[in-house]
Coordinates of C-alpha atoms in Angstrom, one line a residue:
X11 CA 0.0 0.0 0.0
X12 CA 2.6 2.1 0.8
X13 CA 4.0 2.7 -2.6
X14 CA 0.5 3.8 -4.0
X15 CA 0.8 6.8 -1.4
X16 CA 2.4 9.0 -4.1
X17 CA 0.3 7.5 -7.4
X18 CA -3.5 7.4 -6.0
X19 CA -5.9 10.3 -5.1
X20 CA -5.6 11.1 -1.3
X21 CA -9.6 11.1 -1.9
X22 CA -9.2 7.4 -2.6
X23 CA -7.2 7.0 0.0
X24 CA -9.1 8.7 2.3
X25 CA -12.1 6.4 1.7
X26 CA -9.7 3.0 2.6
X27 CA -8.6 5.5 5.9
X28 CA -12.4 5.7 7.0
X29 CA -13.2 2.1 5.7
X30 CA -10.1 1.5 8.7
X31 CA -11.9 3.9 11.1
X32 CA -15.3 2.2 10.9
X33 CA -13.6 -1.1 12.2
X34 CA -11.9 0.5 15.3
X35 CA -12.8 -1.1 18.4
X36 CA -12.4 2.6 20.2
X37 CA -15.8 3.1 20.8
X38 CA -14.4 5.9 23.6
X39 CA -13.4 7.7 20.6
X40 CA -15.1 10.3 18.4
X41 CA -13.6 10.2 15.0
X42 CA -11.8 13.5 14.1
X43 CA -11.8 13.6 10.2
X44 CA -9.3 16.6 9.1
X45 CA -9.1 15.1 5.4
X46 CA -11.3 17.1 3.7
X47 CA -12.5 21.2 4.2
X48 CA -16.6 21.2 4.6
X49 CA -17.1 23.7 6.9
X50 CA -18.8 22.8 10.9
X51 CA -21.1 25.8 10.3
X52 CA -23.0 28.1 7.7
X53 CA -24.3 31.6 7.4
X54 CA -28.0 31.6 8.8
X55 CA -28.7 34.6 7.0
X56 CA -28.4 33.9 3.3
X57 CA -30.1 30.7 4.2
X58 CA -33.2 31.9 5.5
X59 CA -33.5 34.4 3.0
X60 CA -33.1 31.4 0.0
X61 CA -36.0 29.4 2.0
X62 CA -38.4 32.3 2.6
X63 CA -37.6 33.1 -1.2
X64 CA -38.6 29.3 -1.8
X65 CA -41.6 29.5 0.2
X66 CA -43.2 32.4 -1.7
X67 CA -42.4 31.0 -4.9
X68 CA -44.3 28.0 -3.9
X69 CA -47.2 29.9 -2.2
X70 CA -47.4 32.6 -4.6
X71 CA -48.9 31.1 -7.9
X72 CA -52.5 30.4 -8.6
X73 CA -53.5 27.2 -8.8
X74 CA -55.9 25.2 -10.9
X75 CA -59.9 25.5 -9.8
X76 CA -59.8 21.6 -8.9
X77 CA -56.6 21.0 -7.4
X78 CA -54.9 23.4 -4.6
X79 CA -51.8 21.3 -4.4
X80 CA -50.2 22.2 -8.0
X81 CA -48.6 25.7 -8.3
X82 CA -49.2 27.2 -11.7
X83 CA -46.3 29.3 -13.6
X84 CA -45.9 33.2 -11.7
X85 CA -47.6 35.9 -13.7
X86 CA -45.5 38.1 -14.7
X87 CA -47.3 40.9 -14.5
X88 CA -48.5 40.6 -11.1
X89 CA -47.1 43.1 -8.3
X90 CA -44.8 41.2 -6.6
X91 CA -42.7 43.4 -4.9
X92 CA -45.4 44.5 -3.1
X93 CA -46.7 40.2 -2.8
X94 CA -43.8 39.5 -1.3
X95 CA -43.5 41.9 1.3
X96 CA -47.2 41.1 2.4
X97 CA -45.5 37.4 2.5
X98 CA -42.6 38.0 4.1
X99 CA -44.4 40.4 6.4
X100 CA -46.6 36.9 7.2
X101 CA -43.8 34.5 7.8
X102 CA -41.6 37.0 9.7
X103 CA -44.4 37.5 12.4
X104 CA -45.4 33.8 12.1
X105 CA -41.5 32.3 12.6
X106 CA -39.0 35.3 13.9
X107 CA -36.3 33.3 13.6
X108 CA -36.5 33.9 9.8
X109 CA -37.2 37.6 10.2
X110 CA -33.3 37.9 9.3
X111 CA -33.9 36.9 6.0
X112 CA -37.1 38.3 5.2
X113 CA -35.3 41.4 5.7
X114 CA -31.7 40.2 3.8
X115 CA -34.0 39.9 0.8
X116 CA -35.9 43.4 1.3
X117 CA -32.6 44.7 1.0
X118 CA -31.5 42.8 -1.4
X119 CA -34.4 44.2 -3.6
X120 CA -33.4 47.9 -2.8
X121 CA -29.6 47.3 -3.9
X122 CA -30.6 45.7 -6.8
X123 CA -33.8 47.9 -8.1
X124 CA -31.4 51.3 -7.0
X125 CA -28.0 50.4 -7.6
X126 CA -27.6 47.2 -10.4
X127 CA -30.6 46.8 -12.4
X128 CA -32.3 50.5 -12.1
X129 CA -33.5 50.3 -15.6
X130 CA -36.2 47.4 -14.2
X131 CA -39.0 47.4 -11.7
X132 CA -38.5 45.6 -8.3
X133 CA -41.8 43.9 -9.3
X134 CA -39.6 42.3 -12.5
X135 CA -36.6 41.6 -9.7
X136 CA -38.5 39.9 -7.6
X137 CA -40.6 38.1 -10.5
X138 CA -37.0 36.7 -11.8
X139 CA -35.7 35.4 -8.7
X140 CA -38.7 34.2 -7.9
X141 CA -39.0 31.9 -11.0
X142 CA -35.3 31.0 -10.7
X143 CA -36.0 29.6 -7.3
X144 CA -38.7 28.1 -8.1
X145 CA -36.5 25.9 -10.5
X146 CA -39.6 25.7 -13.3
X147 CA -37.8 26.9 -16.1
X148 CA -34.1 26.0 -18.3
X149 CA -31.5 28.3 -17.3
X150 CA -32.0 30.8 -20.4
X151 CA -29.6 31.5 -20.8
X152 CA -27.4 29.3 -19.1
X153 CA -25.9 32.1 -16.5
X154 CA -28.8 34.0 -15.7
X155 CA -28.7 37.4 -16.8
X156 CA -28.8 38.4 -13.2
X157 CA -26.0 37.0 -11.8
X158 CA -22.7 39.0 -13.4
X159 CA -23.3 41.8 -12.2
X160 CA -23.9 40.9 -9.0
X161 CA -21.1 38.2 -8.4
X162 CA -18.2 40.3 -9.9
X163 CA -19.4 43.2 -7.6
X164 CA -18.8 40.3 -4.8
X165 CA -15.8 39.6 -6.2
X166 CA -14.0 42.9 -7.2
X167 CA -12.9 43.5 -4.1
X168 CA -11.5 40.1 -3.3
X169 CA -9.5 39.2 -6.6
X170 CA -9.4 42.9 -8.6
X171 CA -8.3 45.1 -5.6
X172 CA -11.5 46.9 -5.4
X173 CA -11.4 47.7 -9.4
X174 CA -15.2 47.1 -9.7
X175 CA -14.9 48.4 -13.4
X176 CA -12.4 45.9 -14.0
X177 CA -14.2 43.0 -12.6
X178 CA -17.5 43.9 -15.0
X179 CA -15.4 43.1 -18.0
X180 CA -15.3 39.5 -17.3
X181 CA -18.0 36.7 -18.0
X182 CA -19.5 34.9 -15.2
X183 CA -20.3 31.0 -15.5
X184 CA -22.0 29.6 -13.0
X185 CA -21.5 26.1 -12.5
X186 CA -21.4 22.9 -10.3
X187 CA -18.5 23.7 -7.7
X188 CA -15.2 25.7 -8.3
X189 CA -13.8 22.0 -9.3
X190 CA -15.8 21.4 -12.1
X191 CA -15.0 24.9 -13.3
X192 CA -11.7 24.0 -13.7
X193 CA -12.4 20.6 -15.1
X194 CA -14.3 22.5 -18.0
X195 CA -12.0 25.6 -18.6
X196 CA -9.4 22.5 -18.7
X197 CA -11.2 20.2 -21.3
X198 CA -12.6 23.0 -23.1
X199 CA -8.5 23.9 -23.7
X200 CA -7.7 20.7 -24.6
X201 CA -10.6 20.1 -27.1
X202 CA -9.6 23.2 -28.9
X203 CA -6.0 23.0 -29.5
X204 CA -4.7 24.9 -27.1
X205 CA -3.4 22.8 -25.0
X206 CA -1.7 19.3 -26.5
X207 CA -1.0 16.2 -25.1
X208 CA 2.8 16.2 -24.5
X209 CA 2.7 20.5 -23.8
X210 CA 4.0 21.3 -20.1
X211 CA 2.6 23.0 -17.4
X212 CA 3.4 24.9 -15.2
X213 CA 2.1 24.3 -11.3
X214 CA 3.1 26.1 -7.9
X215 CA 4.1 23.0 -6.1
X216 CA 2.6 21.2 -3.3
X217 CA -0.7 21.7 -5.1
X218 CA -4.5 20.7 -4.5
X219 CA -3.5 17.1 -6.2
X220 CA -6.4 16.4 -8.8
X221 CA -4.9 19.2 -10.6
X222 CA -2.4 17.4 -11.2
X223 CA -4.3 14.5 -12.1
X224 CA -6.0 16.7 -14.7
X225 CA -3.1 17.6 -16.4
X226 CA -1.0 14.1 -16.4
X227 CA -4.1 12.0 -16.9
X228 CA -6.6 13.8 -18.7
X229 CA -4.9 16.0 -20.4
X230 CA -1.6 14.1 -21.5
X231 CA 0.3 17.3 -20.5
X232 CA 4.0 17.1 -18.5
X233 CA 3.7 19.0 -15.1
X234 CA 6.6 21.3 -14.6
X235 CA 6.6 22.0 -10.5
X236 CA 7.5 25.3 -9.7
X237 CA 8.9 24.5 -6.0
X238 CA 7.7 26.9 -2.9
X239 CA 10.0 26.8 0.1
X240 CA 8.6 26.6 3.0
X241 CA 12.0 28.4 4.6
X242 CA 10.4 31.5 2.6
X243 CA 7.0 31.8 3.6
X244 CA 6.3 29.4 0.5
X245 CA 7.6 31.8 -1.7
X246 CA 9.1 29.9 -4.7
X247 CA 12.7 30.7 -5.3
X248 CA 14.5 33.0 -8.7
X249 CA 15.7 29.6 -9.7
X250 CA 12.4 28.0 -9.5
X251 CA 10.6 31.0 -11.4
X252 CA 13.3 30.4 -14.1
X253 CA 11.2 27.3 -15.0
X254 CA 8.6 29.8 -16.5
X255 CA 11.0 31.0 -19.4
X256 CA 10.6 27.6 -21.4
X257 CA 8.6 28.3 -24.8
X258 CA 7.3 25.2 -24.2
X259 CA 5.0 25.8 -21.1
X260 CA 1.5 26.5 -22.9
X261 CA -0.3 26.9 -19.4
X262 CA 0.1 27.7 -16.3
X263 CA -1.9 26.9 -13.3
X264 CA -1.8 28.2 -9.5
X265 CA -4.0 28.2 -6.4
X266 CA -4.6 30.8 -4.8
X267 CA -4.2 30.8 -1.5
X268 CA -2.4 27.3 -1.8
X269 CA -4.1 24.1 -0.9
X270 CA -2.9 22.1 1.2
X271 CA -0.2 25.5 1.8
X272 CA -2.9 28.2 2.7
X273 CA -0.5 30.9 1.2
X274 CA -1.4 33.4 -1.8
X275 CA 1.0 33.7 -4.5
X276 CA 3.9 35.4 -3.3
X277 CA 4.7 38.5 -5.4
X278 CA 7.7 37.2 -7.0
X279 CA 5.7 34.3 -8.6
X280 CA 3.1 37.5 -10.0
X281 CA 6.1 39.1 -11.3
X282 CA 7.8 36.0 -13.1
X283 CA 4.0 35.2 -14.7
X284 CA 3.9 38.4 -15.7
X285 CA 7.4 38.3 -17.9
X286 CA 6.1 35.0 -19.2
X287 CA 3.0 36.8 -20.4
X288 CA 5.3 39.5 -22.1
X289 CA 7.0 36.6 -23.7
X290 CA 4.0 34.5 -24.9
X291 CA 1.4 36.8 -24.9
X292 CA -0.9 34.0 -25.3
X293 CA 0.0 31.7 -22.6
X294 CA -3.2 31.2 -20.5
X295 CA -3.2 31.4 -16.3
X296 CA -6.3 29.8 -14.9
X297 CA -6.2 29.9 -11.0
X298 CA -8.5 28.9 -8.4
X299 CA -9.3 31.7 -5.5
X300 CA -11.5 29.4 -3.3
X301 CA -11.0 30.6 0.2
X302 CA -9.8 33.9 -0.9
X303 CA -12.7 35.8 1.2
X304 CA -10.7 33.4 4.4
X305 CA -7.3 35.8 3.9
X306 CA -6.7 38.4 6.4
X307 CA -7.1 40.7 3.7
X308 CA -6.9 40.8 0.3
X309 CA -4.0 41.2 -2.5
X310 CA -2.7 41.3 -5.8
X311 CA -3.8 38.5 -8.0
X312 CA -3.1 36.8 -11.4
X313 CA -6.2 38.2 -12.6
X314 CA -6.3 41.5 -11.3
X315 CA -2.1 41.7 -12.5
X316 CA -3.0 39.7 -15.9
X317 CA -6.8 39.9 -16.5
X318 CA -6.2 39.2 -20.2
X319 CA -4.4 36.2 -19.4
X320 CA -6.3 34.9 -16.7
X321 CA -9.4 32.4 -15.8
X322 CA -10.6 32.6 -13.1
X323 CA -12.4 30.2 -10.4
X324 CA -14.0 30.7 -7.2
X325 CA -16.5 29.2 -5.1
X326 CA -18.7 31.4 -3.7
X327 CA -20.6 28.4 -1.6
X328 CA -17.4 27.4 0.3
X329 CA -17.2 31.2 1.7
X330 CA -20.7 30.6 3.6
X331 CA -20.5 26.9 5.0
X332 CA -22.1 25.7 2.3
X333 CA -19.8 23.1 0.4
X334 CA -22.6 20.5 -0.2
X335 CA -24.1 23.4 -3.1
X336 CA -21.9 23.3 -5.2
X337 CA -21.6 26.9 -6.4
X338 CA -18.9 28.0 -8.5
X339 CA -17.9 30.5 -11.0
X340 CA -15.7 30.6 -13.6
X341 CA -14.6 34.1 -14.9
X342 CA -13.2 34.6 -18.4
X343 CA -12.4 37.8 -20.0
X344 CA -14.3 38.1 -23.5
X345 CA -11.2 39.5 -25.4
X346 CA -8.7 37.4 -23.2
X347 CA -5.7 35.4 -24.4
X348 CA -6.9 32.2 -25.0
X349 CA -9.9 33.7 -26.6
X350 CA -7.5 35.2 -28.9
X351 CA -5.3 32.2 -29.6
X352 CA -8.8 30.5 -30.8
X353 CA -8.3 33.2 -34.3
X354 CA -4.7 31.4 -34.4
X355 CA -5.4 27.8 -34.3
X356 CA -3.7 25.4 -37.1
X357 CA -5.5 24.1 -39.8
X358 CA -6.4 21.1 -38.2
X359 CA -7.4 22.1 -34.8
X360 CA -9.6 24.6 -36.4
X361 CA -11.1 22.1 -38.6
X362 CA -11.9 19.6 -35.5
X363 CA -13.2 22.4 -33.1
X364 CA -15.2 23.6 -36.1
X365 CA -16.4 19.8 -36.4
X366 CA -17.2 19.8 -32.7
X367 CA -19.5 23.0 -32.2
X368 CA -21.0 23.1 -35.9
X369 CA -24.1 22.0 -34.9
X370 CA -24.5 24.4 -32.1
X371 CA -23.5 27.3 -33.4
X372 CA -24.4 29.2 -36.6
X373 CA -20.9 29.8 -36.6
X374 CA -18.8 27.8 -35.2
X375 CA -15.6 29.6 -36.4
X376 CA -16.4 31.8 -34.4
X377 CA -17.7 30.9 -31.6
X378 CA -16.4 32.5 -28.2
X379 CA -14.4 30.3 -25.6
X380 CA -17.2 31.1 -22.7
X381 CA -19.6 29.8 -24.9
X382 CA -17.1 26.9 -26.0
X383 CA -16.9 25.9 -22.4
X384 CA -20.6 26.0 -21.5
X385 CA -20.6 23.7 -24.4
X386 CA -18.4 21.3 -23.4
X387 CA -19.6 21.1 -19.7
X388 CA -22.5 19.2 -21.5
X389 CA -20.8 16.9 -23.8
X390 CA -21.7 19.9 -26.7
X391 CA -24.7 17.7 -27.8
X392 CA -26.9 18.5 -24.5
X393 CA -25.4 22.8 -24.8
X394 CA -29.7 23.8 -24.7
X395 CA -29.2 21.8 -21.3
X396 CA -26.4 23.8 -19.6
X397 CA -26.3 26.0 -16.9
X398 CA -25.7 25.6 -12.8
X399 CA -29.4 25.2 -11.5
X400 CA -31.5 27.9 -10.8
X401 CA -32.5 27.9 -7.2
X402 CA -28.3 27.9 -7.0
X403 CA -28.2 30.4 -8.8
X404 CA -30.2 32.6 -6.8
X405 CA -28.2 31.2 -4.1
X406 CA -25.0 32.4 -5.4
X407 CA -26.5 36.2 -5.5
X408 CA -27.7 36.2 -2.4
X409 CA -24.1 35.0 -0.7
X410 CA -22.5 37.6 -3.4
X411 CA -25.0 40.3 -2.4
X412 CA -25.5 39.9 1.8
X413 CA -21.8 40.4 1.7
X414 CA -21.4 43.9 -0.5
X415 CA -24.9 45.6 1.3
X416 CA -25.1 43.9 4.5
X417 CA -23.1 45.6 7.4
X418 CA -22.6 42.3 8.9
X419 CA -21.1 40.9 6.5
X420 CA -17.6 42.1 8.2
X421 CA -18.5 40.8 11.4
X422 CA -19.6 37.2 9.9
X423 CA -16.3 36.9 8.3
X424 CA -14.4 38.5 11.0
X425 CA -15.6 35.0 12.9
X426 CA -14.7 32.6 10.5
X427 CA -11.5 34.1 10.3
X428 CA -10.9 34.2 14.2
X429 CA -12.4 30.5 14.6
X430 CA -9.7 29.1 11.8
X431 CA -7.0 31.0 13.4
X432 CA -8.1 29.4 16.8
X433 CA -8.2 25.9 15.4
X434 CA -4.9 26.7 13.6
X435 CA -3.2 27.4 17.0
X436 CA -5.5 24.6 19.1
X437 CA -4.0 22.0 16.6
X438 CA -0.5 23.1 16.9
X439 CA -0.6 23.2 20.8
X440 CA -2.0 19.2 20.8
X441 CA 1.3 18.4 18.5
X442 CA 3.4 20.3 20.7
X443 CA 5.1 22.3 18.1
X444 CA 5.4 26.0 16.9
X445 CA 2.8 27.4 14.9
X446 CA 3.8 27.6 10.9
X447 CA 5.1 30.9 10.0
X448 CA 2.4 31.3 7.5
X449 CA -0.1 32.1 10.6
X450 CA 1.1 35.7 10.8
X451 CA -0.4 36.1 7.6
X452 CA -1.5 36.5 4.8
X453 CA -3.4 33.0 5.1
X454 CA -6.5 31.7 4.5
X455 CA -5.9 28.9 7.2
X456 CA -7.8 26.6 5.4
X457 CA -5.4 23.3 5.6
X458 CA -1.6 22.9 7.1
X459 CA 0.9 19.9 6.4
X460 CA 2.2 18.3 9.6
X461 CA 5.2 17.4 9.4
X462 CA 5.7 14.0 11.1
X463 CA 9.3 13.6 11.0
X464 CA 9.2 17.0 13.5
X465 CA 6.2 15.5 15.7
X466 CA 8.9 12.5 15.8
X467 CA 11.9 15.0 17.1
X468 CA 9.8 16.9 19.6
X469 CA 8.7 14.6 21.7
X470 CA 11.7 11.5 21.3
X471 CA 14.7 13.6 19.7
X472 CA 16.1 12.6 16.7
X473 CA 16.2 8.8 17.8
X474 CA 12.3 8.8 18.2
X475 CA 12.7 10.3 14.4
X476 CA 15.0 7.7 12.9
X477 CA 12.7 4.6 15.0
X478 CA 9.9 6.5 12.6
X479 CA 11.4 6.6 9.4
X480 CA 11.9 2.4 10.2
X481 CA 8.1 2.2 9.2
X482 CA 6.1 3.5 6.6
X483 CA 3.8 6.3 6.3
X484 CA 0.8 4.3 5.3
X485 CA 1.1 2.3 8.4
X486 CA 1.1 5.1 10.3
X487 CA -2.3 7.0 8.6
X488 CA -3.7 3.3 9.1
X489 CA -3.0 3.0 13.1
X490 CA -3.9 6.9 13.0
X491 CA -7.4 5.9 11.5
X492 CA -8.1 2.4 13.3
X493 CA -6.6 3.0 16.5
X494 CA -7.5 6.6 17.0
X495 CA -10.0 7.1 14.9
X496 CA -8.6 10.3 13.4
X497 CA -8.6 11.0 9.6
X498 CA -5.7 12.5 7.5
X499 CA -4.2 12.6 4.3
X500 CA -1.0 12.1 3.0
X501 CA 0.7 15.0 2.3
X502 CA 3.5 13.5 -0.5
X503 CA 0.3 13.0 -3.0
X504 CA -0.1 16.9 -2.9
X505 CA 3.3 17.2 -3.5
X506 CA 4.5 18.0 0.6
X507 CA 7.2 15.7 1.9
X508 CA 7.2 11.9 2.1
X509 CA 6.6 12.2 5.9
X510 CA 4.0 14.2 5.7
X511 CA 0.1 14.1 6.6
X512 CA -2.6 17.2 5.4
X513 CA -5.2 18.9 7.9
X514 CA -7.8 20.9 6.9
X515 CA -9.7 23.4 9.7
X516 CA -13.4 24.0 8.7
X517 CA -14.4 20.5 9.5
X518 CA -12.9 20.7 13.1
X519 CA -13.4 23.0 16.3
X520 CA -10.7 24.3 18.2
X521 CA -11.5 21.4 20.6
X522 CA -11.4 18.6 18.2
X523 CA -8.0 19.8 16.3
X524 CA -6.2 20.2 19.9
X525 CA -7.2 17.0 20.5
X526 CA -6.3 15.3 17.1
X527 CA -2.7 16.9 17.6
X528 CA -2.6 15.1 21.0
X529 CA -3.3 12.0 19.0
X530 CA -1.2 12.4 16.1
X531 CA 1.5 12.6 18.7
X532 CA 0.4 9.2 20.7
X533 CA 0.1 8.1 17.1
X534 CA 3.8 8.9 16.3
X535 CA 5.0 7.9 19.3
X536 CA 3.7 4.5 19.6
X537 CA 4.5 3.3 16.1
X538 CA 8.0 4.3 16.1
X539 CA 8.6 2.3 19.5
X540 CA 7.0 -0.5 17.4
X541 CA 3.4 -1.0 19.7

């Protein structure tokens, strides 16, 4: 088993670990699962106002004379602003503990009737999100019409340093999780040429490790690791950058803040992308900013540096405690690079993209890469079919607009930023061992990799180490699981060291990661003495 640590998914491995925790006999024990970053809590907020949305749309339609239980199509004439404030009005009185989001989405119709969409009437606002919850219809189109403006307004100030005029150039897709945005920006490159089997990429390295699945297995592509040292704040080095000057890199990717490392890319990586971009103008960046809204603040970015050469991904559901949605965007700028490097295809990747999309599109020459990947994300057969669903998509605009009109929205993600940093530091004190330097900041203190070898030397010197290294690391995650019912993943299949294990914080209290540090070191300790 061992020497499949480094070629299977942790995710599969993961699943053996917890097939090993079900058979523990440690019934004394609560299992403590750190391998994966669902959050332990959500926003109440948005939620309510997403049910009570729900609700009207279900109550709100007429219904046929003989049957009260079917809900006939909205009018859209009716005055529904004024509808659904009698409703809300009803509910809020009836159950007060959705009075928060009856008044989220009176709000919410303000913003959107004063500020983003002041050439329509609140009654056609709360006619379209009402529909779209509802879940009736298609998407039509496949991103709503609604949602861009309100997501990049969300978003502006987390990835374009506040340029909100900036952040309105770029297209919105909304789609199932910031994960299958990536897979579709990824195939939807491959279909068309632009990225060959054989090409290398480039990759910040430890990295989230299906990416690198992506481009090995599905892609065909050669992953060229550019190395962060941990010595340097996980900055990668001059020599490292280097890697970017080869004219045969045709993509590079990065996370951003780093998963399992919770770092943003340090500014030296930004500048050496940018001189690649000045030497292949067309080289595409696509990097993935879930758990940007967790930094202590925000900073420059590939897209807001390169916005031209940059897709973007983000999941706005992870930022609420809402990971079992699945809401993620992908952002592409409609006169970006790889847009541009369409026009420049050879012969006979023009002729098979043309063959791919010609017949769904009257021209598929000419066809625009957002549309290209909303047409792939649906095999290009089933492209009348595509879209995220629409109650998520209301979803999505809710999250994206409680956080740029609410005042709370500060204090909400003031919490979730102190809770991680609490968890960070609770897990920390159970190993016994300094806190990373990446705490000070900036971090998104979404995952750590524990170094076991140091849990090893802390508490048995470097004899306790060397009696470790006798065994391997699977053996170790094993005993972790079945013995102590705690739940980790190896950190040398996202690239960390070979004695290595990733954490990840949402899923665990303060509480539970002190305690799982207390066990990793009982863990550590008894293996290497061989009991």
């Amino acid at each position: 088993m061992q020497s499949q640590v480094s070629t299977k998914s942790p995710f599969l491995l993961r699943d053996v670990l917890l097939e090993h925790a079900a058979r523990s006999q440690r019934d004394d024990l609560q299992l403590l699962d750190a391998s994966r970053g669902a959050a332990n809590w959500q926003l109440r907020r948005v939620l309510n106002a997403w049910h009570v949305l729900g609700l009207y749309a279900a109550a709100a339609p007429a219904a046929p004379p003989d049957d009260g239980e079917v809900a006939l199509t909205l009018d859209p004439a009716a005055p529904h602003a004024e509808q659904f404030a009698q409703f809300a009005e009803r509910i809020a009185a009836a159950d007060p503990g959705l009075r928060d989001g009856c008044e989220l989405l009176a709000e919410v119709w303000n913003w959107l009737a004063d500020e983003v969409f002041p050439e329509r009437s609140r009654d056609r606002i709360v006619y379209q999100f009402t529909e779209a919850v509802a879940g009736r219809a298609y998407a039509t189109p496949p991103t709503l019409d609604f949602v861009q403006p309100i997501v990049t307004r969300y978003l502006a100030p987390l990835l374009f340093m506040g340029d909100a005029d900036l952040a309105a150039q770029f297209q919105v897709i909304g789609c199932e999780g910031a994960t299958t945005g990536i897979a579709m920006v990824a195939s939807t490159l491959g279909r068309n040429g632009l990225v060959k089997p054989g090409d290398r990429v480039a990759m910040w390295w430890p990295t989230y490790e299906p990416l690198r699945d992506l481009v090995e297995c599905q892609l065909g592509c050669e992953v060229v690791p550019i190395y962060r040292d941990p010595a340097t704040g996980w900055a990668a080095s001059p020599e490292e950058l280097r890697k970017l000057d080869d004219p045969a890199i045709t993509l590079a990717i990065t996370v951003s803040p780093g998963n399992p490392v919770p770092v943003p890319t340090d500014a030296g990586s930004l500048d050496a992308l940018e001189r690649a971009v000045a030497a292949n103008p067309r080289l595409p960046i696509v990097s993935d900013y879930v758990y940007a809204q967790f930094l202590d603040e925000p900073g420059e970015t590939e897209i807001g540096r390169l916005p031209h050469n940059t897709i973007g991904i983000y999941s706005v559901s992870k930022d609420f405690g809402l990971a079992g949605m699945r809401i993620g965007t992908v952002l592409i700028h409609p006169e970006g690079a790889a847009q541009q490097a369409l026009a420049g295809l050879a012969a006979e990747d023009r002729e098979n993209a043309d063959d791919r999309y010609c017949r769904r599109a009257m021209e598929p020459a000419e066809m625009p890469l957002a549309e290209r990947v909303i047409a792939d994300s649906r095999g290009v057969s089933f492209t009348h079919m595509s879209g995220l669903s629409t109650p998520l998509q209301v979803l999505a605009c809710l999250c994206a607009a409680y956080d740029v009109i609410d005042p709370q929205s500060a204090r909400y993600f003031g919490w979730v930023r102190g809770e991680l940093r609490e968890r960070v530091a609770a897990l920390y004190e159970g190993l016994g061992l300094p806190e990373p330097g990446w705490v000070s900041g900036p971090s998104s203190r979404y995952s750590t990799v524990i170094d076991l070898r140091e849990v090893a030397r802390a508490h048995g010197g470097p004899e306790l180490e060397v009696a470790l290294r006798r065994h391997e690391l699977w053996d170790l995650l094993a005993a972790l699981a079945e013995r102590w019912k705690v739940i980790l993943t190896p950190g040398e299949a996202f690239g960390a060291g070979e004695w290595s294990a990733r954490a990840c914080f949402p899923s665990i209290d303060a509480t539970g990661a002190r305690e799982l540090g207390r066990r990793v070191v009982e863990a550590v300790v008894t293996v290497a003495r061989g009991n």
